[in-house]
PDB file of C-alpha atoms and ligand atoms in Angstrom:
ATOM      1  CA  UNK A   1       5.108   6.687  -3.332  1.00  0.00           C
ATOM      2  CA  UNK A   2       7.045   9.594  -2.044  1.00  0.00           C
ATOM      3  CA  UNK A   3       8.656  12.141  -4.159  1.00  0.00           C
ATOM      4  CA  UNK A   4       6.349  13.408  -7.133  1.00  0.00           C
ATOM      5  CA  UNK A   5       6.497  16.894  -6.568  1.00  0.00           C
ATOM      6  CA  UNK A   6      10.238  17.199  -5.983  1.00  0.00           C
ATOM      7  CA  UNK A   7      10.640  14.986  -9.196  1.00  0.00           C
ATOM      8  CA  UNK A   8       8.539  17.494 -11.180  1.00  0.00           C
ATOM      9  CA  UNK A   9      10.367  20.702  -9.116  1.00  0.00           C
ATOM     10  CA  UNK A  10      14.167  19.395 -10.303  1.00  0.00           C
ATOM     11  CA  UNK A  11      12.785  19.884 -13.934  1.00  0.00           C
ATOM     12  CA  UNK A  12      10.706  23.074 -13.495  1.00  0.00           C
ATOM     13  CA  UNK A  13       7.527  21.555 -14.284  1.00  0.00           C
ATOM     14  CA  UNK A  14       4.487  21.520 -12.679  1.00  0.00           C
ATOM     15  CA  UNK A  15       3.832  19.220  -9.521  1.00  0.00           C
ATOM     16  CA  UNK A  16       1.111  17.059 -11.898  1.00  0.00           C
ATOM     17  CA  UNK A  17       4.060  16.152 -14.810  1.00  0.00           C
ATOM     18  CA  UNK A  18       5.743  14.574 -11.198  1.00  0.00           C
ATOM     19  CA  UNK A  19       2.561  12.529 -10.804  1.00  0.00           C
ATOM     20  CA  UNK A  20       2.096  11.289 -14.300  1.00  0.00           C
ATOM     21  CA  UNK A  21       6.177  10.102 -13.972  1.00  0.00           C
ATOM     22  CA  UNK A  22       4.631   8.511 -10.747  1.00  0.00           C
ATOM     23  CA  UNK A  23       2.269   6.326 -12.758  1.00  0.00           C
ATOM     24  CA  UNK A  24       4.461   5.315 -15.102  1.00  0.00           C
ATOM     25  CA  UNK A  25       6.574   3.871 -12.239  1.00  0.00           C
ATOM     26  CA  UNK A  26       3.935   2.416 -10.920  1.00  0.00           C
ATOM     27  CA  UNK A  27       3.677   0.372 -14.324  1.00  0.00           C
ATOM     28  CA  UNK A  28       7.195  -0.444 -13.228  1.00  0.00           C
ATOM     29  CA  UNK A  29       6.733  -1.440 -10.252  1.00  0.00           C
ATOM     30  CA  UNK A  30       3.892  -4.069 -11.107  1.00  0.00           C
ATOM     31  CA  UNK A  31       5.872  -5.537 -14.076  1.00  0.00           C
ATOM     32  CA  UNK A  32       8.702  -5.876 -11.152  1.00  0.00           C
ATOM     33  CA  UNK A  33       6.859  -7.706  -8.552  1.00  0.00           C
ATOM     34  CA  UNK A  34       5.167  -9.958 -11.753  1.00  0.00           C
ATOM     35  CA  UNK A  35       8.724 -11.325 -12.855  1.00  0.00           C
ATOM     36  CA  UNK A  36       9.939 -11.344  -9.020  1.00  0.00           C
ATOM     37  CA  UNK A  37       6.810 -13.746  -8.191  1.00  0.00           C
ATOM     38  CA  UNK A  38       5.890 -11.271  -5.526  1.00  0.00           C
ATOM     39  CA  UNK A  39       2.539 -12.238  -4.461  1.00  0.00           C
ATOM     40  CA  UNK A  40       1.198  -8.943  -2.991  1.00  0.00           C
ATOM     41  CA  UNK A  41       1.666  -5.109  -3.494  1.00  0.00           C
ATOM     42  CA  UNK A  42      -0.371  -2.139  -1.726  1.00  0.00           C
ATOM     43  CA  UNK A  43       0.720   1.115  -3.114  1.00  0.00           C
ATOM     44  CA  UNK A  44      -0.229   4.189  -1.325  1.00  0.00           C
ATOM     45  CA  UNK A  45      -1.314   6.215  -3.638  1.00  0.00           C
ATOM     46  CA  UNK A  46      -3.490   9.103  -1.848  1.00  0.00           C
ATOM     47  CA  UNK A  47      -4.308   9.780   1.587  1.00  0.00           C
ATOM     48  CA  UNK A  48      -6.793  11.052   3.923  1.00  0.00           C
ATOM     49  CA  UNK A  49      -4.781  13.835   4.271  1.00  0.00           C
ATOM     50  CA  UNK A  50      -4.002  14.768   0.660  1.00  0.00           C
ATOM     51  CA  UNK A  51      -7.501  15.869   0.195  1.00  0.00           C
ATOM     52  CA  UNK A  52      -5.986  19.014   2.140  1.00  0.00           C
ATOM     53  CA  UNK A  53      -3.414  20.006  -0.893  1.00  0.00           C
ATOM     54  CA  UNK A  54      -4.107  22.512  -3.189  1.00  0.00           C
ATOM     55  CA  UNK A  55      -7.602  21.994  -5.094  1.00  0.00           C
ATOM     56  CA  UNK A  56      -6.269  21.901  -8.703  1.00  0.00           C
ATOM     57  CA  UNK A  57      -3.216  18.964  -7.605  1.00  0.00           C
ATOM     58  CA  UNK A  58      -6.041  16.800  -6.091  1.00  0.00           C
ATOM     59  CA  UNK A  59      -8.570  17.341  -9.699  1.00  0.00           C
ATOM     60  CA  UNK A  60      -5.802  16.655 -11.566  1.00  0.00           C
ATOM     61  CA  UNK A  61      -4.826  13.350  -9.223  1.00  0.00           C
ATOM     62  CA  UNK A  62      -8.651  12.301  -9.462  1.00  0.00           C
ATOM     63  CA  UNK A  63      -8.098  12.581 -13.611  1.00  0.00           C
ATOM     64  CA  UNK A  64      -4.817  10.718 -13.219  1.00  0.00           C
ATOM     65  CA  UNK A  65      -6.239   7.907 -11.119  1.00  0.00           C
ATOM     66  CA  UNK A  66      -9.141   7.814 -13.730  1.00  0.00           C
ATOM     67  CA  UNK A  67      -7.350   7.797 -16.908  1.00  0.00           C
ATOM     68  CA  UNK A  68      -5.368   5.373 -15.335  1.00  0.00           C
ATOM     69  CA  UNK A  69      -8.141   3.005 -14.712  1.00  0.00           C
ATOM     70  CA  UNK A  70      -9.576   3.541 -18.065  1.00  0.00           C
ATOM     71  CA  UNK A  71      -6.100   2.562 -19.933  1.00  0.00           C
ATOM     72  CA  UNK A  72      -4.526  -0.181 -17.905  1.00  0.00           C
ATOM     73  CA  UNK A  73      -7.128  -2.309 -16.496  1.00  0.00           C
ATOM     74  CA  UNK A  74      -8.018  -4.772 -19.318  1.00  0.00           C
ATOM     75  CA  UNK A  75      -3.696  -5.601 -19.499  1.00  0.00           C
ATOM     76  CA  UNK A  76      -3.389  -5.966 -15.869  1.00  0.00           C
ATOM     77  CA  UNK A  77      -6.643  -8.334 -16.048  1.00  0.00           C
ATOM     78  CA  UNK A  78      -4.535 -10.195 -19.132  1.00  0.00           C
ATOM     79  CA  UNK A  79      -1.412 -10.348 -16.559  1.00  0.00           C
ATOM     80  CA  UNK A  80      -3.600 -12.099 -13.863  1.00  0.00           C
ATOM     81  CA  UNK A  81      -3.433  -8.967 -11.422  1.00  0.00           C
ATOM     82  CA  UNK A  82      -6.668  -9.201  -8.734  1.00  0.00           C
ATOM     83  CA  UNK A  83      -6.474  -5.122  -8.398  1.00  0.00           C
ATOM     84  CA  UNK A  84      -8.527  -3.744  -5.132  1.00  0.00           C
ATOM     85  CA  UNK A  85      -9.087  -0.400  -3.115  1.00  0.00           C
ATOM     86  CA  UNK A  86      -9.076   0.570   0.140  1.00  0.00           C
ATOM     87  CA  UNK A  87      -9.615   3.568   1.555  1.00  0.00           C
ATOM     88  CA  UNK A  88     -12.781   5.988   2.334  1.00  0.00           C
ATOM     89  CA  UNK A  89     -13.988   5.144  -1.503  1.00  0.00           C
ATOM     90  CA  UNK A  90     -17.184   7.313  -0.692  1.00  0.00           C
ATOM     91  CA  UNK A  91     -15.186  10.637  -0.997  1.00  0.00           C
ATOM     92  CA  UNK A  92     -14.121  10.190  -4.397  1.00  0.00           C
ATOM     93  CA  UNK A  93     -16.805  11.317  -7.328  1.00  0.00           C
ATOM     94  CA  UNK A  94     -19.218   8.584  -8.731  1.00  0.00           C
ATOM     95  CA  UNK A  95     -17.574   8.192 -11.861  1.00  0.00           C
ATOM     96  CA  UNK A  96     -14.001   6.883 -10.024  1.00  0.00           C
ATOM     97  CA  UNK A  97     -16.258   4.671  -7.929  1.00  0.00           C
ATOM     98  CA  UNK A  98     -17.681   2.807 -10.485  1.00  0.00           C
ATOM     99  CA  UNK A  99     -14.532   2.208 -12.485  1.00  0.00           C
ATOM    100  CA  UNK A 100     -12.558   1.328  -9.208  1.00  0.00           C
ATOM    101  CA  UNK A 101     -15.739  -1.239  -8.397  1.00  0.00           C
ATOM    102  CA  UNK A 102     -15.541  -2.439 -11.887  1.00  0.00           C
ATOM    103  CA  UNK A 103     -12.158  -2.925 -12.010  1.00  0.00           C
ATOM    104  CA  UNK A 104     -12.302  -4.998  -8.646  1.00  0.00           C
ATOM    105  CA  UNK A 105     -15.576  -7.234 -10.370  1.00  0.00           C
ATOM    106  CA  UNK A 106     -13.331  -7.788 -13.333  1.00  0.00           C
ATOM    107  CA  UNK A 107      -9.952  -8.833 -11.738  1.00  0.00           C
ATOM    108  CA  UNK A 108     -11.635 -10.338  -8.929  1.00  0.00           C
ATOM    109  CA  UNK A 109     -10.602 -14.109  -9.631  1.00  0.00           C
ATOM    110  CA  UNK A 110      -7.287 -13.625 -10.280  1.00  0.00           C
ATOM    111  CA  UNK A 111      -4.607 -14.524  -8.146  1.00  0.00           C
ATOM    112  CA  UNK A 112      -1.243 -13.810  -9.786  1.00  0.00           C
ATOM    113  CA  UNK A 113      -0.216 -10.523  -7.895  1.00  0.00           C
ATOM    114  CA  UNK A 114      -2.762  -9.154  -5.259  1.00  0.00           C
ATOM    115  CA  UNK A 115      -2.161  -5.447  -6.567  1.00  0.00           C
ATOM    116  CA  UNK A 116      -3.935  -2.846  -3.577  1.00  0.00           C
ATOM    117  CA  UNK A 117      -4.523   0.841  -4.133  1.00  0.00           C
ATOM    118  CA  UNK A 118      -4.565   2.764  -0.470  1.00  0.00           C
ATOM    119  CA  UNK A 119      -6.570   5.975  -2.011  1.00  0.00           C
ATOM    120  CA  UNK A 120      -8.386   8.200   0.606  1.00  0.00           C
ATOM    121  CA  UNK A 121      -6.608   5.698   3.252  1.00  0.00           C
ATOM    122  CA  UNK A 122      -5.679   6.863   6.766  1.00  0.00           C
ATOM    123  CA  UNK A 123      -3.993   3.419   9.031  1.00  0.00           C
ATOM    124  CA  UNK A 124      -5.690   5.306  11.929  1.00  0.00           C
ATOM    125  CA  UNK A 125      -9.124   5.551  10.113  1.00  0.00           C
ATOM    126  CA  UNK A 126      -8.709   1.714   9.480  1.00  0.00           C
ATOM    127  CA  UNK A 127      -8.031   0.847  12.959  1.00  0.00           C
ATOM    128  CA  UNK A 128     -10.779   3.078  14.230  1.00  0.00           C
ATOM    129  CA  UNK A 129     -12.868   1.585  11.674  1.00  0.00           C
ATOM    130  CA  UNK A 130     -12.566  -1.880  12.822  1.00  0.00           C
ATOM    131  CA  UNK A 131     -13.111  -1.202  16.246  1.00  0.00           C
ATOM    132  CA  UNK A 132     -16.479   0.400  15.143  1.00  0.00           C
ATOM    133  CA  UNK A 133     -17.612  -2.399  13.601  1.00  0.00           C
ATOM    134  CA  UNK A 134     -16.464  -4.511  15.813  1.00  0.00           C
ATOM    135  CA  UNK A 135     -18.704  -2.217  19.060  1.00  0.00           C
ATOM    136  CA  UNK A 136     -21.158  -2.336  16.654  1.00  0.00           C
ATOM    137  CA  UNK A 137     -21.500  -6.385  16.961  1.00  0.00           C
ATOM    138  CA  UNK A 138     -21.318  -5.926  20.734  1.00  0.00           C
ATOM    139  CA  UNK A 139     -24.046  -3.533  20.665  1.00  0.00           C
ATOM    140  CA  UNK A 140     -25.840  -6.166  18.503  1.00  0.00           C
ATOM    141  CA  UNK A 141     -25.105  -8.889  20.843  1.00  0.00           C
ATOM    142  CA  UNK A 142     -22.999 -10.828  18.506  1.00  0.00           C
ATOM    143  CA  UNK A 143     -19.677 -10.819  20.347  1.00  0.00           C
ATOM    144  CA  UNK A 144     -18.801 -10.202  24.537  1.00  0.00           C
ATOM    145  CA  UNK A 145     -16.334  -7.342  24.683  1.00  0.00           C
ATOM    146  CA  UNK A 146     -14.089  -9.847  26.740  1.00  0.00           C
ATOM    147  CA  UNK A 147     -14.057 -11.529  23.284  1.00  0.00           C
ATOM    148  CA  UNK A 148     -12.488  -8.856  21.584  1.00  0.00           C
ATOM    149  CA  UNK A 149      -8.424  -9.848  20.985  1.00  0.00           C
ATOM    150  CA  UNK A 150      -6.241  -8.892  18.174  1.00  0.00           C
ATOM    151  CA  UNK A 151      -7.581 -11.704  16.284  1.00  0.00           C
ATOM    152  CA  UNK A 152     -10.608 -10.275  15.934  1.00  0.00           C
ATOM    153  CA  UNK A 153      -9.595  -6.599  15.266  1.00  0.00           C
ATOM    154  CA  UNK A 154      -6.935  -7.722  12.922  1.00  0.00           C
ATOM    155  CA  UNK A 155      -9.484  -9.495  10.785  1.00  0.00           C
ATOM    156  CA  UNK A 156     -11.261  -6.610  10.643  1.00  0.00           C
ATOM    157  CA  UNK A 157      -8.801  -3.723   9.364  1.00  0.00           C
ATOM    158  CA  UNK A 158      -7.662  -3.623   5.650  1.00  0.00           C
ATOM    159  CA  UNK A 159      -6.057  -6.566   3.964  1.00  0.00           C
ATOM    160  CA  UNK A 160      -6.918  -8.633   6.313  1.00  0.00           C
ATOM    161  CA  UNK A 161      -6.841 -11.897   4.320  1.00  0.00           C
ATOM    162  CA  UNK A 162      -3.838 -11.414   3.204  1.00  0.00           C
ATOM    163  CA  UNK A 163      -0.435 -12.416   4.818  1.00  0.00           C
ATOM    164  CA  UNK A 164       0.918  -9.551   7.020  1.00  0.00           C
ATOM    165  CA  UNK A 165       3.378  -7.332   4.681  1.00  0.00           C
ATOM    166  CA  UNK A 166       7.103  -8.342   4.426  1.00  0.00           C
ATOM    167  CA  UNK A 167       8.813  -5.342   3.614  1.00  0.00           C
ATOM    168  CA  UNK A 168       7.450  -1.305   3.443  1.00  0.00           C
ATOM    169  CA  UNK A 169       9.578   0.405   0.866  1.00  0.00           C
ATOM    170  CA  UNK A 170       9.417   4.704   1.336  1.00  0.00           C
ATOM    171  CA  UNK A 171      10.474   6.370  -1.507  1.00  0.00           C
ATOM    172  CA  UNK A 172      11.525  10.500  -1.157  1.00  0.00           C
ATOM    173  CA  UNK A 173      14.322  10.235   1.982  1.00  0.00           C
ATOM    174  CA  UNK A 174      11.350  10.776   4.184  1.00  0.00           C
ATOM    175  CA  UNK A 175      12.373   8.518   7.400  1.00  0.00           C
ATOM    176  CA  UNK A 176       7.938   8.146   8.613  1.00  0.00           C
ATOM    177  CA  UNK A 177       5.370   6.082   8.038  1.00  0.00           C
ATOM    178  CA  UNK A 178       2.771   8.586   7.581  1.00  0.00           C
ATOM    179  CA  UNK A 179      -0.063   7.051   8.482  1.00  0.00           C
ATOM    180  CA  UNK A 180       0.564   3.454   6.109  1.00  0.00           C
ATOM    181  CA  UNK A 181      -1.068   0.300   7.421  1.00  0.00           C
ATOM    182  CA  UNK A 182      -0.220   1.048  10.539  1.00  0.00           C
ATOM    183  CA  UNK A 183      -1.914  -1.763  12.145  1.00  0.00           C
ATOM    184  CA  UNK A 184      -0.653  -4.297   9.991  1.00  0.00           C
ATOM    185  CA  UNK A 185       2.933  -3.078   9.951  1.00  0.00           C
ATOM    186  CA  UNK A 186       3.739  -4.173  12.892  1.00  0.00           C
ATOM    187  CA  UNK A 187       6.622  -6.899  12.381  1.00  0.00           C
ATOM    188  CA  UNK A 188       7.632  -5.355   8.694  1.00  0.00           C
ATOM    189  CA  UNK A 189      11.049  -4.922   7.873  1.00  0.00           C
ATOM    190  CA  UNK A 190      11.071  -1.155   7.143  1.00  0.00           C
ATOM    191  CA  UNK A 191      13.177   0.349   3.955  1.00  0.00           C
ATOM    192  CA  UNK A 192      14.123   3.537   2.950  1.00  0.00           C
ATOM    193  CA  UNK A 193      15.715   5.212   0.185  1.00  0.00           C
ATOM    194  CA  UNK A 194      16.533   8.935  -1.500  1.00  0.00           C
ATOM    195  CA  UNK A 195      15.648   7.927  -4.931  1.00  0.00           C
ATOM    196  CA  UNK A 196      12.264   9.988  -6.077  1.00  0.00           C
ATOM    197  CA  UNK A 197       9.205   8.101  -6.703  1.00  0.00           C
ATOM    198  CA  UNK A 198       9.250   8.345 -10.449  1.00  0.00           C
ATOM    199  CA  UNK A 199      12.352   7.424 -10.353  1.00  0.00           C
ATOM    200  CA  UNK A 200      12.081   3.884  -9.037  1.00  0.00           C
ATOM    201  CA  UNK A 201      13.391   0.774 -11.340  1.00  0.00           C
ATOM    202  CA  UNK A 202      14.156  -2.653 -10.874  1.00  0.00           C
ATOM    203  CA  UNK A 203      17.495  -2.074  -9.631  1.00  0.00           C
ATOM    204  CA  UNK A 204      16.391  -0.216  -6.687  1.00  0.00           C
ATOM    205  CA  UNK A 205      13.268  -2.888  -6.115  1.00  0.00           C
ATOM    206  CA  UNK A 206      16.636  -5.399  -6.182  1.00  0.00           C
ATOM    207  CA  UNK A 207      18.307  -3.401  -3.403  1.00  0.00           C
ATOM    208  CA  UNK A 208      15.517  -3.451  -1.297  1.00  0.00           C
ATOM    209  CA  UNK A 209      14.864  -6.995  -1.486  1.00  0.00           C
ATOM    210  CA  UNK A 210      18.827  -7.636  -1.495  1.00  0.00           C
ATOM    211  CA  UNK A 211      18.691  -5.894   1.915  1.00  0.00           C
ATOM    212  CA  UNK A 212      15.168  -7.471   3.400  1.00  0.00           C
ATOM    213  CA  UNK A 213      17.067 -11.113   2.405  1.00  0.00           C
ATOM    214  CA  UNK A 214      19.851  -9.946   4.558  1.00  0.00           C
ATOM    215  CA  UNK A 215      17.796  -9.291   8.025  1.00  0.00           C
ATOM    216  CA  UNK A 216      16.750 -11.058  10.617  1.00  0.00           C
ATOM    217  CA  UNK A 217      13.015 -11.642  11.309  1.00  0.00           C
ATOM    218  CA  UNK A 218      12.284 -12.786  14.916  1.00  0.00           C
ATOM    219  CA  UNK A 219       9.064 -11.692  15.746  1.00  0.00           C
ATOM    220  CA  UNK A 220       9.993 -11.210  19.169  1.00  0.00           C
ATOM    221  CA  UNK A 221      12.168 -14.424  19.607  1.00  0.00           C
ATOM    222  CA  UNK A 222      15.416 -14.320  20.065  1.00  0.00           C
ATOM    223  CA  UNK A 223      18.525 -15.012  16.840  1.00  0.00           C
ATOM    224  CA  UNK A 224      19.549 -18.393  18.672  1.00  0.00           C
ATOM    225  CA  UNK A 225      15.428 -19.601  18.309  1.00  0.00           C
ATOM    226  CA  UNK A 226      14.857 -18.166  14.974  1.00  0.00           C
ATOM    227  CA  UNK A 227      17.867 -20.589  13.841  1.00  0.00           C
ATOM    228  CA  UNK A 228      17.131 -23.292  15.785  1.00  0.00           C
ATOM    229  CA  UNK A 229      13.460 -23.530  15.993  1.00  0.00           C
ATOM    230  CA  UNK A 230      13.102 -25.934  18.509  1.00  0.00           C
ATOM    231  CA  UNK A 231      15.934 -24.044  21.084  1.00  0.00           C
ATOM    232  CA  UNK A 232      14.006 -23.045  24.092  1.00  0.00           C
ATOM    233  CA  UNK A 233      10.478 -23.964  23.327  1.00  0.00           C
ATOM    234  CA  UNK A 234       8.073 -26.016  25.491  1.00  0.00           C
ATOM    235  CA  UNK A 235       5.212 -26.830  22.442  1.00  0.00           C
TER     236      UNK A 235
HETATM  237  C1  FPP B   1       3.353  11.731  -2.983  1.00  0.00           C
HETATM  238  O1  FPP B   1       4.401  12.499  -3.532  1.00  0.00           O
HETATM  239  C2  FPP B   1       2.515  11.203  -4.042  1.00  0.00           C
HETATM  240  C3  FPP B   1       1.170  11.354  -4.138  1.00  0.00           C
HETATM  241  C4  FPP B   1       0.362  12.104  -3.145  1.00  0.00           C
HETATM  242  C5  FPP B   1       0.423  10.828  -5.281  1.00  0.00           C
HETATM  243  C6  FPP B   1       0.840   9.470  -5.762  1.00  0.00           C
HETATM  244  C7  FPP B   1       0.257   9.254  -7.082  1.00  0.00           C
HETATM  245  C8  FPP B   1       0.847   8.605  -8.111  1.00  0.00           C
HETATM  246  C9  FPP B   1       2.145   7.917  -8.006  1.00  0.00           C
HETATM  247  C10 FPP B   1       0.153   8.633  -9.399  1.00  0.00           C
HETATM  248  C11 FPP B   1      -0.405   7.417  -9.951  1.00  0.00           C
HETATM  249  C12 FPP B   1      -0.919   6.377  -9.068  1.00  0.00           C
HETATM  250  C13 FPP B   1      -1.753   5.410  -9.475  1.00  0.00           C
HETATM  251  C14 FPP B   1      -2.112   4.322  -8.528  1.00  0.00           C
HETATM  252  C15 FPP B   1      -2.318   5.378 -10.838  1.00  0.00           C
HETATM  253  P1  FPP B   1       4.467  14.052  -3.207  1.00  0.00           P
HETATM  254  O2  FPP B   1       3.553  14.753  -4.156  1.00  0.00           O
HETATM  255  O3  FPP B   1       4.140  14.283  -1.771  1.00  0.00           O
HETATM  256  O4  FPP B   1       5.947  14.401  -3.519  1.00  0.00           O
HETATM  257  P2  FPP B   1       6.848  15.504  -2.785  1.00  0.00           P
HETATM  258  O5  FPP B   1       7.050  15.020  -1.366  1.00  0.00           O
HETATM  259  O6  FPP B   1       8.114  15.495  -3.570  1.00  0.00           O
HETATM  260  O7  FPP B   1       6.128  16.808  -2.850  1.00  0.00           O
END
């Protein structure tokens, strides 16, 4: 969600009025993918690295993120949103904890739109993450490192039980990742587009999707097997 502070810059206004707009399109965003029948959206909303910016844009993130939870949880329980976090949750202060746990015990059974916060979330901390845990059940004895595949680390990073994501939109004409779900990116269709975070609407969603409809996925195969599934294949 890429763009905040140059939204709030155009208008002379302080970087935080740029975030606010920013939650408001998230609002957008989520009433999007609801009509769309999109099944699964991870926004990344803060990241390991943002803890770095100046002290008084990261309070007043922290107050945005909290308000946030405190005014729109009960409606996106209503809408059937199952709302989750990932991240390093243990940075943030108590009181953000407990509503983000909260909100993930209320919404927990829904299953209209899987709706995922990345807040404190690094794609390289997640990787290294799982690989911990996973040495951690070789040290145990649980698993033989020759057992270790991407199967097993892939079950262990972020998201894992969801399907793999379809498309990445980046807001903000930044052409990077920037440290996203790195792991789990690895066959997304990739989209990128000037328009300013808060500034995101439907009819930019529908130009992303308009475009992902147009492309190819082959995963490796080639066009003539993607279309004919059977062309080429022993099993
Ligand atoms: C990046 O834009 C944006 C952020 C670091 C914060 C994103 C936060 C929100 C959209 C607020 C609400 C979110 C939720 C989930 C309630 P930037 O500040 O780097 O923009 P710039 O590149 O123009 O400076």
């Amino acid at each position: 969600m890429d763009g905040n502070g140059r939204w709030a810059q155009q208008r002379h206004r302080p970087r935080l009025v740029g975030h606010r707009a920013g939650a408001r399109a998230v609002k957008r965003c989520v009433e999007f993918c609801l009509q769309r029948g999109i099944e699964a959206l991870t926004l990344f909303a803060f990241s390991s690295e943002n803890w770095n910016r100046p002290p008084e844009e990261v309070g007043g993130l922290m107050k945005l993120f909290l308000g946030a939870l405190e005014r729109e949880v009960d409606e996106l329980h209503r809408l059937g949103v199952c709302l989750r976090f990932i991240g390093a949750r243990d940075r943030f202060e108590a009181a953000l904890q407990a509503r983000m746990q909260a909100a993930e015990d209320l919404t927990a059974g829904n299953t209209r739109l899987a709706l995922t916060i990345a807040a404190s979330y690094g794609g390289r901390q997640d990787i290294a993450h799982a690989a911990r845990t996973l040495a951690e059940d070789v040290a145990a004895g649980r698993l033989r490192p020759e057992q270790i595949d991407e199967h097993r680390l892939g079950a262990r990073v972020a998201l894992a039980d969801l399907p793999a994501p379809d498309l990445f939109i980046r807001t903000g004409g930044e052409l990077r990742i920037s440290n996203f779900l790195l792991w789990q990116l690895a066959y997304t269709e990739l989209w990128f587009t000037d328009t300013l975070w808060p500034d995101i609407d439907a009819a930019v969603l529908e130009r992303a999707l308009a475009d992902y409809a147009s492309r190819e996925r082959r995963f490796g195969l080639t066009s003539d097997q993607v279309r004919r599934p059977s062309s080429g294949r022993t099993s």
